[in-house]
Coordinates of C-alpha atoms in Angstrom, one line a residue:
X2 CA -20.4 5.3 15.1
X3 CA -23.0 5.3 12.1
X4 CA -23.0 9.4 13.1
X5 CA -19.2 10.2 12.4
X6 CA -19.3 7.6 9.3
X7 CA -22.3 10.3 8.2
X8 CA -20.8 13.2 8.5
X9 CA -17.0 11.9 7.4
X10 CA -19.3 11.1 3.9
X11 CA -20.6 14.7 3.8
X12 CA -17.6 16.1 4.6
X13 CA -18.4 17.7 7.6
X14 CA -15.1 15.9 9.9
X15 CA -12.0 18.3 9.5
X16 CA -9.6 15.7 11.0
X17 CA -6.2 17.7 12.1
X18 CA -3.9 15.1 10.1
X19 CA -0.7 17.6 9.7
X20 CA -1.0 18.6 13.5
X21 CA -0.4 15.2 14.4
X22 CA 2.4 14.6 12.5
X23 CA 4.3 13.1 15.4
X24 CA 1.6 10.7 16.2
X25 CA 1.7 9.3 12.5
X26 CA 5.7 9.8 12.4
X27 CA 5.6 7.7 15.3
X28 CA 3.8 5.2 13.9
X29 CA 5.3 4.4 10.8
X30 CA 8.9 4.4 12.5
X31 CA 7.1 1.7 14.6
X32 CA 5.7 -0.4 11.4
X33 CA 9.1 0.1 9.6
X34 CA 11.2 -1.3 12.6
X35 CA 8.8 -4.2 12.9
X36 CA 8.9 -4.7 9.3
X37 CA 12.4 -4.4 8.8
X38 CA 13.6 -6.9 11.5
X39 CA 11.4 -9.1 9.9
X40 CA 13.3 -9.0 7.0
X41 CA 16.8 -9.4 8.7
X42 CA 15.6 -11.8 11.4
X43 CA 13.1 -14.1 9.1
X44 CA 13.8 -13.0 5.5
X45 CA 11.6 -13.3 2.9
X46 CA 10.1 -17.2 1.8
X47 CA 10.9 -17.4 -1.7
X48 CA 9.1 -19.3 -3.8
X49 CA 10.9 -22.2 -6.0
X50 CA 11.1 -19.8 -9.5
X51 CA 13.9 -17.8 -7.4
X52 CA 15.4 -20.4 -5.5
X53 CA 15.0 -23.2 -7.9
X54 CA 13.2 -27.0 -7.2
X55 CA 11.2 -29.5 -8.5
X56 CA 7.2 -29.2 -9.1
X57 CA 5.3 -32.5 -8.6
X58 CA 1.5 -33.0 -10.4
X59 CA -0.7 -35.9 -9.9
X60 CA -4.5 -36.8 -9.1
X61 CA -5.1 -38.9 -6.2
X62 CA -9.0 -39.8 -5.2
X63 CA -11.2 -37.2 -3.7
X64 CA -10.7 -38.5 -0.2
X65 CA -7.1 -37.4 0.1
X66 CA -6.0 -35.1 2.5
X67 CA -3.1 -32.6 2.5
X68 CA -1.3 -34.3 5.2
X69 CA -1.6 -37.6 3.7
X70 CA 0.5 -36.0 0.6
X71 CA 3.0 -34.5 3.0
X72 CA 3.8 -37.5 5.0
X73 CA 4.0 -39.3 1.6
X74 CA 7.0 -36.8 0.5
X75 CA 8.1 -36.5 4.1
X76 CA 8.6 -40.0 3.9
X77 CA 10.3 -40.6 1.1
X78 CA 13.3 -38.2 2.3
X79 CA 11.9 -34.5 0.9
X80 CA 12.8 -32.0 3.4
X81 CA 10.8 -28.7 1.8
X82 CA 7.3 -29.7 1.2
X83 CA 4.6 -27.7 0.2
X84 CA 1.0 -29.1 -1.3
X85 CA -1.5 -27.2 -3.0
X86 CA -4.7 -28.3 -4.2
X87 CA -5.5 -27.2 -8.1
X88 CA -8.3 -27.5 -10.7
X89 CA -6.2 -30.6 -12.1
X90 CA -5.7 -32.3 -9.1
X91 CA -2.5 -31.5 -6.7
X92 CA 0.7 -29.6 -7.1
X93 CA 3.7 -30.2 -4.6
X94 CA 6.5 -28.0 -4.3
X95 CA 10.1 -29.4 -3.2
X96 CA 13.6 -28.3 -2.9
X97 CA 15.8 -29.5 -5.2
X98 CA 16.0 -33.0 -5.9
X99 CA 18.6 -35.6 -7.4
X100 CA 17.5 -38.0 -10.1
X101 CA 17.5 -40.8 -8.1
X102 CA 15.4 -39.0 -5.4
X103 CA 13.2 -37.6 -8.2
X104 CA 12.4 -42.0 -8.9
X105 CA 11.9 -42.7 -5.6
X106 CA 9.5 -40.1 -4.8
X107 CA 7.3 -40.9 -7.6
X108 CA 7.1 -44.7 -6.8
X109 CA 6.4 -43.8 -3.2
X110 CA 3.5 -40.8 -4.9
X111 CA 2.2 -43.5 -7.0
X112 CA 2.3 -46.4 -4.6
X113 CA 0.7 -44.8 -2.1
X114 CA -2.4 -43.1 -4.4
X115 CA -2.0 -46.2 -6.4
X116 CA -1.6 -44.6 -10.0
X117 CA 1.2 -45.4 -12.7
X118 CA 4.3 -43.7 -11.8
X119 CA 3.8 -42.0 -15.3
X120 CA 1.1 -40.0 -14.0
X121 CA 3.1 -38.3 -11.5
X122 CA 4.8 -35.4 -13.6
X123 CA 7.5 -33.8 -12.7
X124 CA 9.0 -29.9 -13.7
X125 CA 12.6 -29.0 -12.4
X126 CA 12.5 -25.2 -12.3
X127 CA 16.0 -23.7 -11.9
X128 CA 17.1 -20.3 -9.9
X129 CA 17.9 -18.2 -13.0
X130 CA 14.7 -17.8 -14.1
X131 CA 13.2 -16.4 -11.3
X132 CA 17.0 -14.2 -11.2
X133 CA 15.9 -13.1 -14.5
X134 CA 12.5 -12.0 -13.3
X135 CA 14.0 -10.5 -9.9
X136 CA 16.3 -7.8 -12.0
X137 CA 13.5 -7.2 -14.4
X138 CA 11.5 -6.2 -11.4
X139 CA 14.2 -3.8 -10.0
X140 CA 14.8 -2.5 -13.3
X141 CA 11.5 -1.8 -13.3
X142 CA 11.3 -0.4 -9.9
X143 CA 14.1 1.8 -10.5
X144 CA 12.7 2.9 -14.1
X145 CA 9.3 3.9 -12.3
X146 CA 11.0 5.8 -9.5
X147 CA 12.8 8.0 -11.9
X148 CA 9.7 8.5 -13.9
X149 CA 7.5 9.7 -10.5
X150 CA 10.3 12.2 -9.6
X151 CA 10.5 13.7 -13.4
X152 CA 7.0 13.8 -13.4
X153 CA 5.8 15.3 -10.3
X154 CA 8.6 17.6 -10.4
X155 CA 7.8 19.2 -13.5
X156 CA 3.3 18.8 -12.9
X157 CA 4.3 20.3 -9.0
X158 CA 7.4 20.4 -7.5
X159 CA 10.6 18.3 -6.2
X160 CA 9.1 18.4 -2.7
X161 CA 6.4 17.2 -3.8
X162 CA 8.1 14.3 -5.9
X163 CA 10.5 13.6 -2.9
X164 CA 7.6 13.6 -0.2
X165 CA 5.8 10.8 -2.4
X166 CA 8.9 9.2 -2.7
X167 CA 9.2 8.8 0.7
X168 CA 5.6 7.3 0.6
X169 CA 6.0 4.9 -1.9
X170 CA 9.1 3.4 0.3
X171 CA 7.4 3.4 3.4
X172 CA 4.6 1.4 1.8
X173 CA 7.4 -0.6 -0.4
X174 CA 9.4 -1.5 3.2
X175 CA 5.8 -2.7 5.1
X176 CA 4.1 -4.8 2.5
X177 CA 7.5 -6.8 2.1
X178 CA 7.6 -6.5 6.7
X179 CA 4.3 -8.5 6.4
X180 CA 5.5 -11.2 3.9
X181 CA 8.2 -11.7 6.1
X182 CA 6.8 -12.3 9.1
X183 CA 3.1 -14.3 7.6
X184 CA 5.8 -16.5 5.8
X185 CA 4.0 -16.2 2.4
X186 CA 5.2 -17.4 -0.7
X187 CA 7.4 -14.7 -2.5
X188 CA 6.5 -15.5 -6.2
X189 CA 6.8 -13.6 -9.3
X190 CA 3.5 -13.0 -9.2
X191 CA 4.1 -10.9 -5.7
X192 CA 6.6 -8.8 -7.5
X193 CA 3.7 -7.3 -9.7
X194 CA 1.6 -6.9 -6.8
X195 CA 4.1 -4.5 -5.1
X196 CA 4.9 -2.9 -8.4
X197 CA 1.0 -2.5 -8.4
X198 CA 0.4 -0.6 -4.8
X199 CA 3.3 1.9 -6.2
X200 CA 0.8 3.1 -8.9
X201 CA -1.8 2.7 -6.3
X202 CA -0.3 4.9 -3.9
X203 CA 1.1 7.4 -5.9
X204 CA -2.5 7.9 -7.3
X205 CA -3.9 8.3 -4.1
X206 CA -0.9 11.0 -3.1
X207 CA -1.4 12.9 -6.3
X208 CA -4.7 13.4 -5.4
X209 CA -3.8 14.8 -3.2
X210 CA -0.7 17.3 -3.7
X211 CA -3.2 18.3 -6.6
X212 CA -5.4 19.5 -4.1
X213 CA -3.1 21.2 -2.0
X214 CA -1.4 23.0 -4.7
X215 CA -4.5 24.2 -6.2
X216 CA -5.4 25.8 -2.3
X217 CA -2.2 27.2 -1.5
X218 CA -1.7 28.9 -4.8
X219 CA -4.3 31.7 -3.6
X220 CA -2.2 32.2 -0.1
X221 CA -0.6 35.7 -0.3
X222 CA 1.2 38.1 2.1
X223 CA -2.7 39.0 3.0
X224 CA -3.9 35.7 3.5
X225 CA -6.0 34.3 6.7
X226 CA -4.4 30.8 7.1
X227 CA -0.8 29.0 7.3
X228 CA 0.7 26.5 4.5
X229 CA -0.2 24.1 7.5
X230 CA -3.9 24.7 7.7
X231 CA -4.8 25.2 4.0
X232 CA -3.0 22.3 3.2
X233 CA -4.9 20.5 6.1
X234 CA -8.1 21.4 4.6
X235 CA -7.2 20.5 1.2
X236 CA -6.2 17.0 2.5
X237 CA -9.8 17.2 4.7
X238 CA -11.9 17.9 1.2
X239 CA -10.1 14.9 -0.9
X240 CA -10.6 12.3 2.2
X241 CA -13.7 11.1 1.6
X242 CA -13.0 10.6 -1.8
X243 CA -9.8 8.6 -1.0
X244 CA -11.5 6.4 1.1
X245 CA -14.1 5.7 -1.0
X246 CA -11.7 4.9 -3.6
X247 CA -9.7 2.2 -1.4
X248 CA -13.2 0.6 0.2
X249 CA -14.2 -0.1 -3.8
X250 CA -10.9 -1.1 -4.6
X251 CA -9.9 -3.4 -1.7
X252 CA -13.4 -5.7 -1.4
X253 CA -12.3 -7.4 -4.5
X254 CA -9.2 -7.9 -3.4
X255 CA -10.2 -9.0 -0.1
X256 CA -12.5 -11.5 -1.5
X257 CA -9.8 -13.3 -3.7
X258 CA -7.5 -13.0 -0.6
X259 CA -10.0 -14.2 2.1
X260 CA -12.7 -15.9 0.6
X261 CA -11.3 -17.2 -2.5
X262 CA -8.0 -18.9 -0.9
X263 CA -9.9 -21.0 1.5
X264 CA -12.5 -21.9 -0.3
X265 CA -11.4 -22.1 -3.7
X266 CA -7.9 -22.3 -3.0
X267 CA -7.0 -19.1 -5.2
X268 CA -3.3 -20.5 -5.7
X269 CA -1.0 -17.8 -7.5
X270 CA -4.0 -15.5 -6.5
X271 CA -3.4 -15.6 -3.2
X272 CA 0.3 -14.4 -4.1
X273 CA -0.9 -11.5 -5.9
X274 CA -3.9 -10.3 -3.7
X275 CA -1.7 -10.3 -0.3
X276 CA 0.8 -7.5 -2.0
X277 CA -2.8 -5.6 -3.1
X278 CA -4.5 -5.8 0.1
X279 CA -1.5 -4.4 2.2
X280 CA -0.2 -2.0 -0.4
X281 CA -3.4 -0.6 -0.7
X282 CA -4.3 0.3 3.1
X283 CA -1.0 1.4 3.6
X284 CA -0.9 3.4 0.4
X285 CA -4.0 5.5 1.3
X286 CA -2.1 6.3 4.9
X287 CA 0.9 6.9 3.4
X288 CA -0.8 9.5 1.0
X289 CA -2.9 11.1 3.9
X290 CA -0.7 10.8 7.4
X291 CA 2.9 11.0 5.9
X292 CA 3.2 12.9 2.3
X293 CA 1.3 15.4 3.5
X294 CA 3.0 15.9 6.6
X295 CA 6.5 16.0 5.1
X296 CA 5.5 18.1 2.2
X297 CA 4.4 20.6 4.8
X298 CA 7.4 20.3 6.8
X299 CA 9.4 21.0 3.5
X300 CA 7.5 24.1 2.7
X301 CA 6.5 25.4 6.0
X302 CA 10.6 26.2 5.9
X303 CA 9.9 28.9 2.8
X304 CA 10.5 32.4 3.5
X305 CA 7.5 33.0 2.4
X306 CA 4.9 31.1 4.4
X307 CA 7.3 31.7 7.3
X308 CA 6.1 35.5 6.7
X309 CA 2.7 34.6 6.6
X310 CA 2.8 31.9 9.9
X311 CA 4.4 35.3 11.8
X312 CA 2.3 37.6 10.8
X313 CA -0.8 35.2 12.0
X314 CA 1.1 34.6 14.9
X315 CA 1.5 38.1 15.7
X316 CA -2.4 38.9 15.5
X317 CA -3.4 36.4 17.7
X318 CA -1.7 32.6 17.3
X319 CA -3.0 32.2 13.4
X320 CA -7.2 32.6 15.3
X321 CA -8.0 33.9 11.7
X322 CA -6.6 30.4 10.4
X323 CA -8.8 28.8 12.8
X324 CA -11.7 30.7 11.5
X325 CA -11.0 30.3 8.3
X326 CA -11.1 26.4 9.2
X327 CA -14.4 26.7 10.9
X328 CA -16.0 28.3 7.8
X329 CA -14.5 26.1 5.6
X330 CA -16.5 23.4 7.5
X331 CA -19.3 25.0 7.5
X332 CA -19.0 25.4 3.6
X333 CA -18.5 21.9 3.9
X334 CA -21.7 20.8 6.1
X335 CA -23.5 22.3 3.0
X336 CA -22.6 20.1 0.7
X337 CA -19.9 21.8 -1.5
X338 CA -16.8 19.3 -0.7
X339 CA -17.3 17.3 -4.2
X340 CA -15.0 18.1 -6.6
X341 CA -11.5 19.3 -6.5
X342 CA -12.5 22.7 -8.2
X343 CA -15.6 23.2 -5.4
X344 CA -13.4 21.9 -3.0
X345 CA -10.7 24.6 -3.2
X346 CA -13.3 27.3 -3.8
X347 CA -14.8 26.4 -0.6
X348 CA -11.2 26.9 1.4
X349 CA -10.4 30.2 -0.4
X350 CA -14.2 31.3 1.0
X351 CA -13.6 30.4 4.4
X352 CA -10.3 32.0 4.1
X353 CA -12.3 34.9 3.0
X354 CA -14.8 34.4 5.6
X355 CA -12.6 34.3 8.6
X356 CA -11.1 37.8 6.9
X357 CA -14.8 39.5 6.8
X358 CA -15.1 38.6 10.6
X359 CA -12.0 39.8 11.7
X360 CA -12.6 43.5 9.9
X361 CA -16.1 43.5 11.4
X362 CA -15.1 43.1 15.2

C-alpha cells in the first residue's frame, strides 16, 4: 500500500481514468439515484429559519442531561424538539408555538431546572426570513452558473464550460442526497457550504481542462496519440496535485466536523462543515472521473481527432499512443510531473518518443 501511495506522489501511476468511463458513469448514476430518492422519499430537514419556530435559551446546572431537557419539552406538549448544548448554556429548538404554550413551557423549563421563568428566553423566528435567504441563495446559484459558462467558454471552450457544469450538479445533487438521508439540519449556514464546494470543484476541474488544453493543443494530423490518451495523461500529471490539494483542504474540515461536534459541540459549524466535507470529495471525483470523461466524449466526436484516432487505428490499434504513454511515464518516474508547463512538456516528449521508436523499427 505505502508502495503505490509512493509512486502515485512521484507520479509514476498512469491510472486509465477516461477508459473507464463506464465504470465511473456507472457509479455516479448509482449515487444520483440514491441521492435523489432521498430527496423525494425523506426530503430535506429544514432548520426553523426556513420553516419558522420558536428558540428557547436557559442555563440549567452542570449535571443536566439532553434527555432530561427533552422529556421536559416533550412533556409539556412540544412535538419538534431539538436541544443543543452552547457556550451560554442550552438552546432548544421547537415548532411553532402559541402564546399560551410559549407560558407553559417556560414554567415547566424553569420549574423543572428551578430558575425564574425570566431566565428562560424565548426568540420566535418566522419562515420569511429563511424564504428570503433561500431565493438569495438560488439567485446566487443561478448568477454563478452563468458566470462559469461565460467564463470557461471564452478561457477554453463551451464543452469545456458544459462538462464542468455537469460536474458541479452531480456534486450539487449528492451533497444535498446525503443531507437527506443523515437527516442534518438544513440551515442557512448549509446554503453557503454548497455554494462553497461549487468554487471548490470548479477549481479542481479547471485544473484540470487547463492541463488538457495546454497537451492537446500540440496534437496534429502527425501526432502519436488520440484526444483520449493525451487527455488521459494530462489528467494523470495534475492528479497528485489534486489530491494533495483536497487531503490539506479536508483535515480541517474533518476536524470541525468529527472532532469538534462531539466534543465541542461545533453547533452552526457542524452545518457548515458537513456541506464542505462531501462537496469536497465529490468535487475532486467529479473533476477527475466525470469532466474529463464527458469532455472527451464531446471532442472525441471532432472531425478532426476522428482523423487522427483512424489513422492510429489503421497502423496498428493507436500502439504509438500506447508508447507514447509509456514514455510519458517514464518521463514521469524521473521526476518531471511538477508543474503544469513540465507537465505537458513531458507528454509532447513521450509523444515524440513513441514517434522516434516507431521510425527506427
Amino acid at each position: 500500500m505505502s508502495g503505490i501511495a509512493r509512486r502515485l506522489y512521484r507520479g509514476e501511476v498512469n491510472v486509465d481514468f477516461v477508459g473507464r468511463q463506464k465504470l465511473w458513469y456507472g457509479l455516479s448514476a448509482i449515487l444520483l439515484v440514491i441521492s435523489i430518492a432521498g430527496l423525494v422519499f425523506n426530503g430535506l430537514n429544514l432548520g426553523v429559519e426556513f420553516k419558522g419556530g420558536s428558540v428557547f435559551s436557559f442555563k440549567a446546572p452542570a449535571s443536566v442531561n439532553i434527555e432530561q431537557v427533552r422529556g421536559t419539552f416533550t412533556d409539556a406538549g412540544v412535538h419538534q424538539v431539538i436541544a443543543q448544548t452552547t457556550q451560554s448554556g442550552w438552546r432548544v429548538t421547537t415548532e411553532s408555538l402559541p402564546a399560551e404554550q410559549v407560558t407553559t413551557v417556560q414554567k415547566a423549563v424553569a420549574t423543572e431546572f428551578k430558575l425564574p421563568q425570566n431566565e428562560v428566553n424565548l426568540q420566535v423566528i418566522g419562515a420569511s426570513w429563511g424564504g428570503q435567504v433561500a431565493n438569495k441563495a438560488i439567485i446566487g446559484l443561478i448568477v454563478f452558473m452563468l458566470a462559469i459558462i461565460l467564463y470557461l467558454t471564452m478561457a477554453f471552450e463551451w464543452k469545456m464550460a458544459l462538462a464542468a457544469i455537469v460536474a458541479l450538479l452531480h456534486d450539487l445533487v449528492i451533497t444535498a442526497g446525503v443531507y437527506a438521508w443523515s437527516g442534518f439540519e438544513v440551515t442557512p449556514a448549509t446554503l453557503l457550504g454548497f455554494l462553497t464546494i461549487l468554487g471548490y470543484s470548479l477549481y479542481d476541474a479547471v485544473v484540470v481542462f487547463d492541463m488538457i488544453k495546454e497537451v492537446t493543443a500540440k496534437l496534429g494530423t502527425t501526432s502519436k496519440m488520440t484526444y483520449t490518451e493525451a487527455a488521459n495523461n494530462a489528467l494523470n500529471h495534475t492528479l497528485i496535485r489534486s489530491l494533495n490539494t483536497t487531503l490539506v483542504a479536508i483535515l480541517p474540515v474533518a476536524a470541525i466536523l468529527f472532532i469538534g461536534t462531539t466534543l465541542f459541540g461545533a453547533g452552526t459549524l457542524k452545518d457548515l462543515s458537513l456541506a464542505l466535507f462531501v462537496g469536497m470529495i465529490v468535487g475532486t471525483y467529479s473533476s477527475l472521473c466525470v469532466a474529463t470523461p464527458l469532455l472527451v466524449t464531446l471532442k472525441e466526436r471532432e472531425p478532426h481527432y476522428q482523423a487522427i484516432a483512424r489513422r492510429l487505428a489503421a497502423h496498428g490499434g493507436g500502439s504509438g499512443g500506447r508508447r507514447a504513454r509509456q514514455a510519458v511515464t517514464a518521463g514521469a518516474s524521473n521526476g518531471s510531473s511538477n508543474g503544469s508547463s513540465n507537465g505537458a512538456a513531458t507528454v509532447a516528449n513521450g509523444a515524440a518518443a513513441g514517434g522516434d521508436k516507431r521510425k527506427k523499427k
